[in-house]
Each structure stands twice: as C-alpha cells, then as structure tokens.
C-alpha cells in the first residue's frame, strides 16, 4: 500500500474527514520524511491531526508536549473514543495512576502520550525513554518556547534543551496558532527546524468581521446584545472586577449571561462553562482564563470589553468566533484607560526587563490596532508577517464611510511640536503643549515658550491624543520601547514636514447647513412635538447639530444611531 493511500484512508476511516485542511498534508509529509517542521495555522485550523495521523503511521510512540494540562484529558478521551490508544501523564494523577500509565507506555500499548514540559526532565521519564522507541515529538503551543512569544513559559524554555539531549532523535513537529516572524524564527532555531520547513497557512479568517468601537461602551454592549439576542457570544474583560461589573450590568438589564473568572470556585466555573457550551445560556462574560480548548463552533461574536495586551492574544481570543465558518463578529471596545491596566499587568509580572520591554512594545502595537484606519484584518495579518493580504471589505475600517479629510497641516503642527520638544516626550505632554496647557510640567520644561504652544488650542486633549495615536499607527511618529514611550518623527513624517507627502484621515464632517433638507425639517418638528409633550426645551431632546447629522447619515439601526454625536 502506498503512503498516499494510507494517509487519505486514515483521515477518512479514523478521523472521518474527506480531505485535508490547508497545511495539514504538507506538515504530515514533512514528518513522514523524517524532517523537523513548524506548522503555523490559525485557531481551529486543525493542528491536532498533523501529529495524530502520523502517530498512527509510525511504529513507536508519539510524545506530545503541551503546556495545557486542562486539555490533555479531553484530547485523550477523544482519541480513545476513536479507538486510538492514547494517554497522558500530568500532575493531576496519583502516583499509582502515573506508574500504571508508565507501564502501559513501556509495554508499547500506547501510540500517543501527552505530557507537560516539566515532566521531560523527571527521572522516571528519562528512564522510560531508554527503552521505548520514539517515533515523533510534537510540541504544541510552540510559541510558549520563545521569549518573544506572548505567552512565554519558563518551563517551556528548557524543552528545547532537553529534547536536544535525548539519545533518540525522532522528527519534531512544532505547532502554534500565533507566531510573528520573530517568534517563528526563534522556535526554528531552538528546535533545529530547517529554514523552509516552516509551513504556514493563510491566517485570514474570512468569515470574521473585525470592528473597533470607541464610544459609550456599555450602551453599545447592551444594544448589541439586544439586537443579537439568542446568538452565542463571549464577552472578554481584563479583570475579574470588570467581568463582575459587566455581568451585573447584563443581569440588571435582564440579559441572561454566565460568568467565568479565577475568583469563582472550580464547580461554579465548570457549571457556567457547560451552560454556555450546551447553549443553556447564550452569553458568557469572562477573563482570558476562559476559552482555551473550548471547542464550541457556533460562537457568533467575541466582544472585548477591554483591550487585551497584545495582538496575539487578541487574535486568538477573537478567533473563537465562527469556527464553523459562518459569518461572525470580533469587536474590540476601546477605552484609553485599558492601556494602563495592561501596563500594570506587565510591570507586575516577575519577568526580566527585556521581556517586559518587549511586552510594552506589543501593547503599543495593540493600541495602534485600535487607531489605524487600515483594514483591520490586513493590519493583523501584516503583524503576523503576511505583507500582501488584501482588504477584507467587511471590517469597521473597510466599511467606514466617513469622508476622507486632508489633515496635512494638522499633522505638520503635531510633528513639528514633537521635533521642537526634542523628541524626548510622550503623547500626553505633546498634546498638552499643542492645546496650550500651562501645567507644571509644561512650564518646567519651558514648553510654554515654544512657537507650537497652543497651536491647536481649539482641539480637546482627548481628540488630539487620538490624532497622535492615529499618526503613530500610520507610521508618521515612532514610539520608543518601554512603558512610557517617547515619540520621534519617522522618515515618513519628515517627508510630511518637508511638504513632500500629504496625510489624510477619515473623520466626521458635519456639514454646514442642511436647511433645505426636508428630512431635517421633519425631525425638527418631531423634536418640537416631543419637547412639548415633555414640557422641556427642544434642545434638551437633541441639538440641531445632532438632528442635522441624523438627517445626513440616516442611521438604519440603533447601533448606527449611537454613532452620532449627542445620541446616548
Ligand atoms: P486547532 O488545534 O488548530 O485549533 P483542532 O485540531 O482542534 O484545531 O481542530 C479544529 C476543528 O477542525 C476540530 O473540530 C476538528 O475536528 C476539525 N478538523 C481538523 N481537521 C479537519 C479536516 N481535515 N477536515 C474537517 N475538519 C477537520
């Protein structure tokens, strides 16, 4: 029987799939060729098959190293149900159970053995490897091996070294859903994977539409849930406290939801998780502790009520929507204060300074995601090293119909202020100087003497900070590394200062007059009617400016209505 047949047959007979998903076959072929390989596939892409199938074709034992102890049991149960002899050894087992499993493996009764990285260095384990032939080594969640990965685990760092010291040299397959080019390179170096043996499938999730929402988070959330009643969705927040707050908010508004965070008992957590998995509740509010290995395919939306710390985590969590391939939404509700929470997490961690610095850089890149006007899917793909992706035509940036406004002059003002301040300060001080603040720090550095002081005093501090974030996201300004990034003007920015390049941005343009607009007049008389009913002056209901914007934009649903200034 030739190998191709065997592969296809096994896929059909054991796993019940008619064809390979992108990347699977190439990874499996490389393994069967006895070469090391790195597979990078999005969440839900089907990484498990990449080692489970060759495990069945090769003679000896396949060792699966995974940091996710909680998932081992599920995986092993699934394999056993398929008639594949598999087991796991981890800290949840008693000594007796552990010994028994070691014996089973020793007697060659098991094809796949799952272990946590710590186990590799234990004496029993090293002994076992002296007489059990290893046919394949699978390193799952391989990004944890890299210091540049977003989820670096010290226990994983030694995995590479330990593996190199094994007498047996089976092929290694490393798998991950999130690897920037830097992380991928690092994994390959550590595990001895040849350049070119990196198999990466497209990261784009075509059924996901990405959105960034900046205003009135709670109102938006409630309205969104009202419009999407009965749909399954996850709402992520960064802290337990915020999970509780949102949970109470929803309950108060009679929206049935579950919650999940480390402050709840194990029993509460698993009962809430099950209620969500089996569709007894459609919405769950959770910290990022929720979701690892959750195989619920009909999640229609993932809302981040607070910004996560990096794009890797964001894409992984957002990617839990729409695993069944049906249209789904990934919404980031952005608030400027979310950055501080993440900064706090980074500073609180016990990692070394280099690692913390790289986490701060990642946080900045996440922040820029919220401010770019580029296609959001393309922004994420570019982050993961896919330079040539095309626009998705369904994210909130692609669908942003606001007018493109030339902001070259405003940009020049900002950039020249950054220059004049010596490129040694962060965005909030730059915004203060431009808006003409006279606070102590401005005076201390004598920035009130600069010609750019107060140059944009008709801007609010918040809008100006937003503009600076936008200019940073678009690459006109370069932030330094670290917790308090200072800004400098990039080469691209210099071109703008020299008048060689112009800058534009989509923004709300409120037209001067729509007096001849019949709709505006209708709205105005409706406003008068309501005002009379409530015995209040009409401007309390809505300002004329708001009515003009309504007449101009004609929002078709409550969420679009909320986007209009003055609607709450
Ligand atoms: P990952 O680890 O990449 O997130 P999994 O290995 O858990 O993904 O697989 C995700 C889902 O895709 C699972 O439900 C699995 O059964 C399914 N799957 C994997 N390979 C195939 C395939 N070739 N054809 C159809 N479904 C597949």
PDB file of C-alpha atoms and ligand atoms in Angstrom, residues 11 17-21 24 41-49 140 295 323, ligand 1:
ATOM      1  CA  UNK A  11      -8.023  10.517   7.528  1.00  0.00           C
ATOM      2  CA  UNK A  17     -12.671  13.786   7.242  1.00  0.00           C
ATOM      3  CA  UNK A  18     -12.862  13.654   3.480  1.00  0.00           C
ATOM      4  CA  UNK A  19      -9.935  15.943   2.747  1.00  0.00           C
ATOM      5  CA  UNK A  20      -7.012  17.642   4.386  1.00  0.00           C
ATOM      6  CA  UNK A  21      -7.296  21.215   5.512  1.00  0.00           C
ATOM      7  CA  UNK A  24      -2.104  19.563   7.163  1.00  0.00           C
ATOM      8  CA  UNK A  41      -2.152  27.549  11.495  1.00  0.00           C
ATOM      9  CA  UNK A  42      -4.931  29.707  12.865  1.00  0.00           C
ATOM     10  CA  UNK A  43      -7.038  28.552  15.815  1.00  0.00           C
ATOM     11  CA  UNK A  44      -9.457  25.943  14.567  1.00  0.00           C
ATOM     12  CA  UNK A  45      -7.208  25.227  11.582  1.00  0.00           C
ATOM     13  CA  UNK A  46      -6.796  21.586  12.602  1.00  0.00           C
ATOM     14  CA  UNK A  47      -3.377  21.282  14.171  1.00  0.00           C
ATOM     15  CA  UNK A  48      -4.027  18.100  16.150  1.00  0.00           C
ATOM     16  CA  UNK A  49      -4.435  15.928  13.083  1.00  0.00           C
ATOM     17  CA  UNK A 140       2.018  22.006  20.919  1.00  0.00           C
ATOM     18  CA  UNK A 295     -14.472  23.613  21.011  1.00  0.00           C
ATOM     19  CA  UNK A 323     -15.142  28.227  13.981  1.00  0.00           C
TER      20      UNK A 323
HETATM   21  P1  LIG B   1      -6.560  23.750  16.376  1.00  0.00           P
HETATM   22  O1  LIG B   1      -5.779  22.934  17.373  1.00  0.00           O
HETATM   23  O2  LIG B   1      -5.754  24.132  15.178  1.00  0.00           O
HETATM   24  O3  LIG B   1      -7.287  24.925  16.971  1.00  0.00           O
HETATM   25  P2  LIG B   1      -8.138  21.379  16.130  1.00  0.00           P
HETATM   26  O4  LIG B   1      -7.075  20.411  15.841  1.00  0.00           O
HETATM   27  O5  LIG B   1      -8.760  21.391  17.476  1.00  0.00           O
HETATM   28  O6  LIG B   1      -7.671  22.851  15.770  1.00  0.00           O
HETATM   29  O7  LIG B   1      -9.257  21.247  15.025  1.00  0.00           O
HETATM   30  C1  LIG B   1     -10.286  22.185  14.922  1.00  0.00           C
HETATM   31  C2  LIG B   1     -11.533  21.551  14.354  1.00  0.00           C
HETATM   32  O8  LIG B   1     -11.359  21.200  12.985  1.00  0.00           O
HETATM   33  C3  LIG B   1     -11.893  20.263  15.074  1.00  0.00           C
HETATM   34  O9  LIG B   1     -13.287  20.296  15.321  1.00  0.00           O
HETATM   35  C4  LIG B   1     -11.507  19.162  14.104  1.00  0.00           C
HETATM   36  O10 LIG B   1     -12.343  18.068  14.262  1.00  0.00           O
HETATM   37  C5  LIG B   1     -11.708  19.844  12.753  1.00  0.00           C
HETATM   38  N1  LIG B   1     -10.823  19.319  11.672  1.00  0.00           N
HETATM   39  C6  LIG B   1      -9.493  19.133  11.735  1.00  0.00           C
HETATM   40  N2  LIG B   1      -9.022  18.671  10.561  1.00  0.00           N
HETATM   41  C7  LIG B   1     -10.079  18.582   9.725  1.00  0.00           C
HETATM   42  C8  LIG B   1     -10.239  18.185   8.337  1.00  0.00           C
HETATM   43  N3  LIG B   1      -9.215  17.783   7.587  1.00  0.00           N
HETATM   44  N4  LIG B   1     -11.484  18.221   7.829  1.00  0.00           N
HETATM   45  C9  LIG B   1     -12.525  18.649   8.582  1.00  0.00           C
HETATM   46  N5  LIG B   1     -12.446  19.014   9.875  1.00  0.00           N
HETATM   47  C10 LIG B   1     -11.239  18.995  10.440  1.00  0.00           C
END
